[in-house]
Amino acid sequence: MWAINWKYRNSFAFWRSLVGKLWITIIFLVGCVLIALGLFLLPYIDTNFAESESRDIKRLFTYVCIIGFSLTTFFALFLFTKITQPMQQLIQAANSIRKGNYDTRLSLVTSDEIGELANTFNHMAAQLEDNIRNLNHEKEHLASVLRSMTDAVVTFDGEGKVILTNPPGEKIMQVWCDLDWSQADTDDTSERASASRDVPEPLIPLFKLVMEQGGDQSSNVHVQQGVWSVQMTPLYADSVIRGAVAVLRDVTEEVRLEKMRRDFVANVSHEIRTPLSMMQGYSEALLDGMAASPEESEELIQVIHDESLRMGRLVKDLLDLARMEAGHTDMAMREVDLVDVLERVYRKFSVRSKEQGISLHLDCVQSSIKLHHADEDRLEQVFTNLLDNAFRHTPTNKNVMISAKLVTDGRIPAAKISIKDEGVGIPTSDLPFIFERFYKADKARVRGESVGTGLGLAIVKNIVDAHHGTIQANSILGEGTEFMMQFPVDSPK
């Protein structure tokens, strides 16, 4: 049954081919000529020739008809071999290339037009294969470049639909699409409703600007606690904008550092200008002879001396902090008994606690807490800075507590130290920033003659980090503040 169907399909294809149609046409013409001849010649033969001669002529006429039909069939087969089969091979090759098999070639070797057509087809297929290969290489190269970029790249079409992203861009799009923008500014609700929601909410104004005005557009976009620098460029097709490409870079850290730099310059200028102004004013008073007595002169000189010491402390703290942040801090790492360090600091502040009427307590659960990789002087500096802050912010008849004990943090032994006061406390909104340089939660609550430089907690944080430790602060305004530190007992690997 399959063979019959195959033969039927082949025969049907033959009759639909050019040769089949040409053969049918020739047979039809030959048949018409023979029929016309038969209609006019046969009666003439019957009337003008004898019966035996008439039969011979009719037999000859039949042979001529058979030979004529045979010649037309042979001619049709000849044309089928020379024209139809090469054309079918050409069609099959074209269909193969259409399906993506660009290495398809024709093996026709003739000197006629079909041979030239086959050579031209092979040349075209080779050029097409080379062009497709180059396009694939360019596409792979572009994809590799996009994948290797740390910046997010997102491509939009004219309607705002996302058509291409690299991995960072895909990650950003997923995060931003999951955000709830309903709490954002919704004054332009009608315009936003008309825009495609595939464009993230922060990029809609910039996308509209690019589509309407063309040209490169850039802006900083604030999303939650992050800042993104967006550079958007239009995509053109026949001088018509068909979309836009957005390059997004996370500049949160850069903005934070720039703000920190400006604040640092302003704070340093302020901290240095104050003692310089006082020293200049009191020295001018001495030069002008405004001191009426030796006691007044001594008092002015003492103020100048105190302010010079304050400037010296500020410069020293700045140098220490700069070296720590640059990683050039000299640490004399060795085994340290933390209890001995705390007892030494406790004795140093005992006199001050009696003078200010503050009760100082030390509670060490273990009699000895060994840190195998620590700098004793730097640890003492940490505890001294924290206790100095506690005494300056704690009123009379209040308590300052120091405690230390060994704990286990995820099967890793660690030393936990707490310094707690009953002072004025720190507002909760200021707690995340207390370890920044020159940050003072409330300048009004710093009283007394000894005013800090604003660098103590920043230095404490850097020393704790250098020991691979952690520090955090808890505070209740009006009730006190507690600084909790944790250091690994064993040497870090």
Coordinates of C-alpha atoms in Angstrom, one line a residue:
M1 CA 0.0 0.0 0.0
W2 CA 2.9 2.4 0.9
A3 CA 4.6 1.6 -2.4
I4 CA 1.4 2.4 -4.3
N5 CA 1.0 5.7 -2.5
W6 CA 4.6 6.5 -3.2
K7 CA 4.3 5.8 -6.9
Y8 CA 1.1 7.8 -7.0
R9 CA 2.7 10.8 -5.4
N10 CA 5.7 10.6 -7.8
S11 CA 3.5 10.3 -10.8
F12 CA 1.4 13.2 -9.6
A13 CA 4.5 15.3 -9.0
F14 CA 5.7 14.5 -12.5
W15 CA 2.5 15.7 -14.2
R16 CA 2.7 18.9 -12.1
S17 CA 6.3 19.5 -13.2
L18 CA 7.3 21.6 -16.2
V19 CA 8.4 18.6 -18.2
G20 CA 5.1 16.8 -17.5
K21 CA 3.1 19.8 -18.7
L22 CA 5.4 20.2 -21.8
W23 CA 5.0 16.5 -22.6
I24 CA 1.2 16.7 -22.3
T25 CA 1.3 19.7 -24.6
I26 CA 3.4 18.0 -27.3
I27 CA 1.3 14.8 -27.1
F28 CA -1.8 16.8 -27.5
L29 CA -0.4 18.7 -30.5
V30 CA 0.9 15.5 -32.1
G31 CA -2.4 13.8 -31.4
C32 CA -4.3 16.7 -33.0
V33 CA -2.1 16.6 -36.1
L34 CA -2.5 12.9 -36.5
I35 CA -6.2 13.0 -36.0
A36 CA -6.5 15.8 -38.6
L37 CA -4.4 13.8 -41.0
G38 CA -6.4 10.7 -40.4
L39 CA -9.7 12.5 -41.0
F40 CA -8.5 14.0 -44.3
L41 CA -6.1 11.3 -45.6
L42 CA -8.0 8.1 -44.8
P43 CA -11.0 8.8 -47.0
Y44 CA -8.6 10.0 -49.8
I45 CA -6.6 6.7 -49.5
D46 CA -9.7 4.6 -49.6
T47 CA -11.0 6.2 -52.8
N48 CA -7.7 6.6 -54.8
F49 CA -5.8 3.4 -53.9
A50 CA -6.5 -0.3 -54.1
E51 CA -7.4 -2.2 -51.1
S52 CA -4.0 -3.8 -50.6
E53 CA -2.2 -0.5 -51.0
S54 CA -4.7 1.2 -48.7
R55 CA -3.9 -1.3 -46.0
D56 CA -0.2 -0.8 -46.4
I57 CA -0.6 3.0 -46.2
K58 CA -2.8 2.7 -43.1
R59 CA -0.3 0.4 -41.5
L60 CA 2.5 2.8 -42.3
F61 CA 0.4 5.7 -40.8
T62 CA -0.1 3.6 -37.6
Y63 CA 3.7 3.0 -37.3
V64 CA 4.3 6.7 -37.8
C65 CA 1.8 7.5 -35.0
I66 CA 3.5 5.0 -32.7
I67 CA 7.0 6.3 -33.5
G68 CA 5.8 9.9 -33.0
F69 CA 4.3 9.2 -29.6
S70 CA 7.5 7.2 -28.7
L71 CA 9.7 10.1 -29.7
T72 CA 7.7 12.6 -27.6
T73 CA 7.9 10.3 -24.6
F74 CA 11.7 9.9 -25.1
F75 CA 12.0 13.7 -25.4
A76 CA 10.0 14.2 -22.2
L77 CA 12.3 11.8 -20.3
F78 CA 15.3 13.6 -21.7
L79 CA 13.9 16.9 -20.5
F80 CA 13.0 15.4 -17.1
T81 CA 16.6 14.2 -16.7
K82 CA 18.2 17.5 -17.8
I83 CA 15.8 20.0 -16.3
T84 CA 13.3 18.7 -13.8
Q85 CA 15.7 16.6 -11.7
P86 CA 18.2 19.4 -11.2
M87 CA 15.4 21.8 -10.5
Q88 CA 14.1 19.4 -7.8
Q89 CA 17.5 19.1 -6.3
L90 CA 17.7 22.9 -6.3
I91 CA 14.3 23.2 -4.5
Q92 CA 15.3 20.6 -1.9
A93 CA 18.6 22.4 -1.2
A94 CA 16.7 25.7 -0.9
N95 CA 14.3 24.1 1.6
S96 CA 17.2 22.6 3.5
I97 CA 18.8 26.1 3.9
R98 CA 15.5 27.5 4.9
K99 CA 15.4 25.0 7.7
G100 CA 18.8 26.1 9.0
N101 CA 21.2 23.7 7.3
Y102 CA 23.5 26.3 5.8
D103 CA 26.2 23.8 4.8
T104 CA 23.9 22.4 2.0
R105 CA 25.6 22.3 -1.4
L106 CA 24.6 21.2 -5.0
S107 CA 26.7 18.6 -6.8
L108 CA 25.5 19.5 -10.4
V109 CA 28.3 19.6 -12.9
T110 CA 26.9 20.9 -16.2
S111 CA 27.9 23.6 -18.6
D112 CA 24.5 25.0 -19.3
E113 CA 22.3 27.5 -17.5
I114 CA 21.4 25.0 -14.8
G115 CA 25.0 24.4 -14.0
E116 CA 25.6 28.2 -13.7
L117 CA 22.5 28.4 -11.5
A118 CA 23.9 25.5 -9.3
N119 CA 27.3 27.3 -9.0
T120 CA 25.6 30.6 -8.1
F121 CA 23.4 28.8 -5.5
N122 CA 26.5 27.2 -3.9
H123 CA 28.3 30.5 -3.8
M124 CA 25.2 32.2 -2.3
A125 CA 24.9 29.3 0.3
A126 CA 28.6 29.7 1.2
Q127 CA 28.2 33.5 1.7
L128 CA 25.1 33.0 3.7
E129 CA 26.7 30.4 5.9
D130 CA 29.7 32.8 6.5
N131 CA 27.4 35.7 7.3
I132 CA 25.3 33.6 9.7
R133 CA 28.5 32.3 11.4
N134 CA 29.8 35.9 11.8
L135 CA 26.4 37.0 13.2
N136 CA 26.5 34.1 15.7
H137 CA 30.0 35.0 16.7
E138 CA 29.0 38.7 17.2
K139 CA 26.0 37.5 19.1
E140 CA 28.1 35.3 21.4
H141 CA 30.6 38.0 21.8
L142 CA 27.9 40.5 22.8
A143 CA 26.4 38.0 25.1
S144 CA 29.8 37.4 26.8
V145 CA 30.4 41.1 27.2
L146 CA 26.9 41.6 28.7
R147 CA 27.4 38.6 31.1
S148 CA 30.8 39.9 32.2
M149 CA 29.5 43.4 33.0
T150 CA 28.9 44.2 36.6
D151 CA 26.6 47.0 35.6
A152 CA 23.0 46.1 34.9
V153 CA 21.9 46.4 31.2
V154 CA 18.2 46.4 30.3
T155 CA 16.8 46.9 26.8
F156 CA 13.2 48.1 26.3
D157 CA 11.2 48.2 23.1
G158 CA 9.0 51.1 22.0
E159 CA 6.2 50.0 24.3
G160 CA 8.4 49.5 27.3
K161 CA 8.6 45.8 27.1
V162 CA 11.8 44.2 28.3
I163 CA 13.5 42.5 25.4
L164 CA 17.0 41.9 26.6
T165 CA 18.9 41.9 30.0
N166 CA 22.2 40.7 31.3
P167 CA 22.3 38.7 34.6
P168 CA 22.7 41.8 36.9
G169 CA 19.9 43.5 35.0
E170 CA 17.6 40.4 35.3
K171 CA 18.3 40.4 39.1
I172 CA 17.4 44.1 39.4
M173 CA 14.3 43.7 37.4
Q174 CA 13.1 40.8 39.5
V175 CA 13.8 42.7 42.7
W176 CA 12.1 45.9 41.5
C177 CA 9.1 44.1 40.1
D178 CA 8.6 42.5 43.6
L179 CA 8.5 45.9 45.3
D180 CA 5.3 47.6 46.2
W181 CA 5.3 51.0 44.5
S182 CA 1.8 51.8 45.7
Q183 CA 3.2 53.9 48.5
A184 CA 5.4 55.9 46.2
D185 CA 4.4 59.2 44.7
T186 CA 1.2 58.6 42.7
D187 CA 0.4 62.2 41.6
D188 CA 0.7 61.3 37.9
T189 CA -1.5 58.2 38.0
S190 CA -3.1 58.6 34.6
E191 CA 0.2 58.9 32.8
R192 CA 1.7 56.0 34.7
A193 CA -1.3 53.8 33.9
S194 CA -0.8 54.5 30.2
A195 CA 2.9 53.4 30.3
S196 CA 3.9 49.8 30.1
R197 CA 4.3 48.3 33.6
D198 CA 7.3 46.4 32.3
V199 CA 9.4 49.5 32.8
P200 CA 10.1 49.8 36.6
E201 CA 8.5 52.6 38.3
P202 CA 11.7 54.7 38.9
L203 CA 12.7 54.5 35.3
I204 CA 9.4 55.6 33.7
P205 CA 10.1 59.4 33.7
L206 CA 13.5 58.8 32.1
F207 CA 12.1 56.3 29.6
K208 CA 9.4 58.8 28.5
L209 CA 12.0 61.5 28.1
V210 CA 14.2 59.3 25.9
M211 CA 11.3 58.2 23.7
E212 CA 10.0 61.8 23.3
Q213 CA 13.2 63.8 23.0
G214 CA 15.8 61.2 22.0
G215 CA 19.4 61.6 22.9
D216 CA 21.2 60.2 25.9
Q217 CA 19.6 60.8 29.3
S218 CA 21.1 60.2 32.8
S219 CA 19.8 60.5 36.3
N220 CA 20.3 59.1 39.8
V221 CA 17.4 57.0 41.0
H222 CA 16.7 56.3 44.7
V223 CA 15.2 52.9 45.4
Q224 CA 14.6 52.2 49.1
Q225 CA 18.0 52.7 50.8
G226 CA 20.0 52.4 47.5
V227 CA 21.1 55.0 44.9
W228 CA 21.4 53.9 41.2
S229 CA 23.0 55.9 38.4
V230 CA 21.0 55.3 35.2
Q231 CA 22.3 56.1 31.7
M232 CA 19.6 55.6 29.1
T233 CA 20.2 55.7 25.3
P234 CA 17.6 55.4 22.5
L235 CA 17.6 52.6 19.9
Y236 CA 17.1 53.7 16.4
A237 CA 15.6 51.8 13.3
D238 CA 15.5 53.9 10.1
S239 CA 15.9 57.1 12.1
V240 CA 12.9 56.1 14.2
I241 CA 13.3 55.4 18.0
R242 CA 12.2 51.8 18.5
G243 CA 13.3 51.5 22.1
A244 CA 15.9 52.3 24.7
V245 CA 18.9 50.7 26.5
A246 CA 19.4 51.5 30.2
V247 CA 22.7 50.9 32.0
L248 CA 22.3 50.9 35.8
R249 CA 25.1 51.1 38.3
D250 CA 24.8 50.9 42.1
V251 CA 26.4 54.1 43.4
T252 CA 25.1 53.8 46.9
E253 CA 28.6 53.3 48.4
E254 CA 30.0 56.1 46.3
V255 CA 27.3 58.5 47.4
R256 CA 27.8 57.5 51.0
L257 CA 31.6 58.0 50.8
E258 CA 31.1 61.3 49.1
K259 CA 28.8 62.4 51.9
M260 CA 31.2 61.1 54.4
R261 CA 34.0 63.0 52.8
R262 CA 32.1 66.3 52.9
D263 CA 31.0 65.7 56.4
F264 CA 34.6 64.8 57.4
V265 CA 36.0 68.0 55.9
A266 CA 33.3 70.1 57.6
N267 CA 33.7 68.4 61.0
V268 CA 37.5 68.6 60.9
S269 CA 37.3 72.3 60.0
H270 CA 34.9 72.9 62.8
E271 CA 36.8 70.9 65.4
I272 CA 40.1 72.7 64.5
R273 CA 38.6 76.1 64.1
T274 CA 37.2 76.2 67.6
P275 CA 40.4 75.7 69.6
L276 CA 42.3 77.8 67.1
S277 CA 39.9 80.7 67.7
M278 CA 40.2 80.3 71.4
M279 CA 44.0 80.2 71.3
Q280 CA 44.1 83.2 69.0
G281 CA 41.7 85.2 71.1
Y282 CA 43.5 84.5 74.4
S283 CA 47.0 85.1 72.9
E284 CA 45.8 88.4 71.5
A285 CA 44.5 89.3 75.0
L286 CA 47.9 88.5 76.5
L287 CA 49.7 90.6 73.8
D288 CA 47.3 93.5 74.4
G289 CA 48.0 93.4 78.1
M290 CA 44.4 92.7 79.0
A291 CA 45.4 90.5 82.0
A292 CA 45.2 92.7 85.1
S293 CA 47.1 90.3 87.3
P294 CA 49.5 87.4 87.2
E295 CA 46.6 85.1 88.1
E296 CA 44.6 86.2 85.1
S297 CA 47.6 85.8 82.8
E298 CA 48.1 82.3 84.2
E299 CA 44.5 81.5 83.6
L300 CA 44.7 82.6 79.9
I301 CA 47.9 80.6 79.4
Q302 CA 46.2 77.6 80.9
V303 CA 43.3 77.8 78.5
I304 CA 45.8 78.1 75.6
H305 CA 47.6 75.1 76.8
D306 CA 44.4 73.0 77.2
E307 CA 43.3 73.9 73.7
S308 CA 46.6 73.0 72.3
L309 CA 46.4 69.6 74.0
R310 CA 42.9 69.2 72.6
M311 CA 44.2 69.9 69.1
G312 CA 47.1 67.4 69.7
R313 CA 44.6 64.7 70.7
L314 CA 42.5 65.4 67.6
V315 CA 45.5 65.2 65.3
K316 CA 46.7 62.0 67.0
D317 CA 43.2 60.4 66.7
L318 CA 43.0 61.4 63.1
L319 CA 46.3 59.8 62.3
D320 CA 45.5 56.6 64.2
L321 CA 42.1 56.3 62.4
A322 CA 43.7 56.9 59.0
R323 CA 46.3 54.2 59.6
M324 CA 43.7 51.8 60.8
E325 CA 41.4 52.3 57.9
A326 CA 44.4 52.0 55.5
G327 CA 45.3 48.7 57.1
H328 CA 48.7 49.9 58.4
T329 CA 48.0 49.6 62.1
D330 CA 50.9 48.0 64.0
M331 CA 49.4 45.2 66.1
A332 CA 51.6 43.4 68.6
M333 CA 49.6 40.2 68.6
R334 CA 50.3 37.8 71.5
E335 CA 48.5 36.0 74.2
V336 CA 46.6 38.4 76.5
D337 CA 44.7 37.8 79.8
L338 CA 41.6 39.9 79.3
V339 CA 40.8 39.9 83.0
D340 CA 44.2 41.6 83.8
V341 CA 43.5 44.3 81.2
L342 CA 40.0 45.0 82.6
E343 CA 41.3 45.1 86.2
R344 CA 44.0 47.6 85.2
V345 CA 41.4 49.8 83.5
Y346 CA 39.2 49.4 86.5
R347 CA 41.9 50.7 88.8
K348 CA 42.7 53.6 86.5
F349 CA 39.0 54.8 86.6
S350 CA 38.4 54.1 90.3
V351 CA 39.8 57.5 91.3
R352 CA 37.7 59.3 88.7
S353 CA 34.6 57.5 89.8
K354 CA 35.1 58.7 93.4
E355 CA 35.7 62.2 92.2
Q356 CA 32.5 62.2 90.2
G357 CA 30.4 60.2 92.7
I358 CA 29.8 57.4 90.3
S359 CA 29.9 53.7 91.4
L360 CA 32.1 51.6 89.1
H361 CA 31.7 47.8 89.2
L362 CA 33.7 45.0 87.7
D363 CA 32.3 41.5 87.3
C364 CA 34.4 38.7 85.7
V365 CA 32.8 35.3 85.7
Q366 CA 36.1 33.5 85.1
S367 CA 39.3 34.4 86.9
S368 CA 41.2 34.3 83.7
I369 CA 40.1 34.8 80.1
K370 CA 42.9 34.2 77.6
L371 CA 42.9 35.7 74.1
H372 CA 45.6 33.9 72.0
H373 CA 45.9 36.6 69.4
A374 CA 45.3 40.1 70.7
D375 CA 47.1 43.4 71.2
E376 CA 47.0 44.3 74.9
D377 CA 47.6 48.1 74.4
R378 CA 44.9 48.4 71.7
L379 CA 42.3 46.5 73.9
E380 CA 43.1 48.8 76.8
Q381 CA 42.5 51.7 74.4
V382 CA 39.1 50.3 73.5
F383 CA 38.0 49.9 77.1
T384 CA 39.4 53.3 78.1
N385 CA 37.5 55.1 75.3
L386 CA 34.2 53.4 76.2
L387 CA 34.6 54.0 79.9
D388 CA 35.6 57.7 79.3
N389 CA 32.3 58.1 77.3
A390 CA 30.4 56.4 80.0
F391 CA 31.7 58.7 82.8
R392 CA 31.2 61.8 80.7
H393 CA 27.5 60.9 80.1
T394 CA 26.6 59.5 83.5
P395 CA 25.4 61.8 86.3
T396 CA 26.4 61.6 89.9
N397 CA 25.1 58.7 92.1
K398 CA 24.7 56.4 89.1
N399 CA 26.5 53.2 88.2
V400 CA 28.9 52.1 85.5
M401 CA 29.3 48.3 85.2
I402 CA 32.0 46.2 83.5
S403 CA 31.4 42.5 82.9
A404 CA 33.3 39.7 81.1
K405 CA 32.7 36.0 80.6
L406 CA 33.5 33.2 78.2
V407 CA 30.8 32.1 75.8
T408 CA 30.4 29.7 72.9
D409 CA 29.4 31.2 69.6
G410 CA 28.6 28.4 67.2
R411 CA 31.0 26.0 68.9
I412 CA 33.7 28.7 68.8
P413 CA 34.9 29.9 72.2
A414 CA 34.7 33.7 72.6
A415 CA 35.1 36.4 75.2
K416 CA 32.1 38.6 75.8
I417 CA 32.6 42.0 77.4
S418 CA 29.9 44.5 78.4
I419 CA 30.3 48.1 79.5
K420 CA 27.0 49.5 80.7
D421 CA 26.2 52.9 82.2
E422 CA 23.1 54.6 83.6
G423 CA 23.6 57.8 81.8
V424 CA 21.4 59.9 79.5
G425 CA 21.3 57.3 76.8
I426 CA 21.4 57.5 73.0
P427 CA 18.3 58.0 70.7
T428 CA 17.4 54.9 68.8
S429 CA 17.6 56.7 65.5
D430 CA 21.2 57.6 66.2
L431 CA 22.5 54.1 67.1
P432 CA 23.3 53.0 63.5
F433 CA 25.6 56.0 63.1
I434 CA 27.5 56.3 66.4
F435 CA 30.6 54.5 65.0
E436 CA 31.1 57.1 62.2
R437 CA 33.7 59.7 62.5
F438 CA 32.8 63.0 64.2
Y439 CA 29.2 61.7 64.8
K440 CA 27.7 63.0 68.0
A441 CA 24.2 61.9 68.8
D442 CA 23.4 65.0 70.9
K443 CA 26.0 67.6 71.4
A444 CA 23.9 69.2 74.2
R445 CA 24.3 66.1 76.4
V446 CA 28.1 66.3 76.3
R447 CA 28.9 68.3 79.4
G448 CA 32.0 69.0 81.4
E449 CA 35.4 70.3 80.7
S450 CA 36.7 67.3 78.8
V451 CA 34.9 67.2 75.4
G452 CA 35.7 64.4 73.0
T453 CA 37.0 64.7 69.5
G454 CA 34.1 62.6 68.0
L455 CA 36.6 59.9 66.8
G456 CA 36.7 57.6 69.8
L457 CA 34.0 55.2 68.8
A458 CA 35.3 55.1 65.2
I459 CA 38.7 54.1 66.5
V460 CA 37.1 51.5 68.9
K461 CA 35.2 50.0 65.9
N462 CA 38.4 49.7 63.8
I463 CA 40.4 48.1 66.7
V464 CA 37.6 45.5 67.3
D465 CA 37.4 44.7 63.6
A466 CA 41.2 44.2 63.6
H467 CA 40.8 41.6 66.3
H468 CA 38.1 39.9 64.2
G469 CA 35.5 40.8 66.9
T470 CA 32.1 42.4 66.9
I471 CA 30.7 45.4 68.8
Q472 CA 27.2 46.7 69.1
A473 CA 25.3 49.2 71.3
N474 CA 21.9 49.1 73.0
S475 CA 20.5 52.2 74.6
I476 CA 17.3 53.6 76.1
L477 CA 17.1 57.3 76.2
G478 CA 17.2 58.5 79.8
E479 CA 18.1 55.1 81.2
G480 CA 21.6 54.3 79.9
T481 CA 23.7 52.7 77.2
E482 CA 25.4 49.3 76.9
F483 CA 28.3 48.4 74.6
M484 CA 28.7 44.7 74.0
M485 CA 31.9 43.3 72.5
Q486 CA 32.9 39.8 71.5
F487 CA 36.4 38.5 70.7
P488 CA 37.4 35.1 69.4
V489 CA 39.6 33.2 72.0
D490 CA 41.6 31.3 69.4
S491 CA 43.8 32.8 66.7
P492 CA 41.8 33.4 63.5
K493 CA 42.8 31.1 60.6

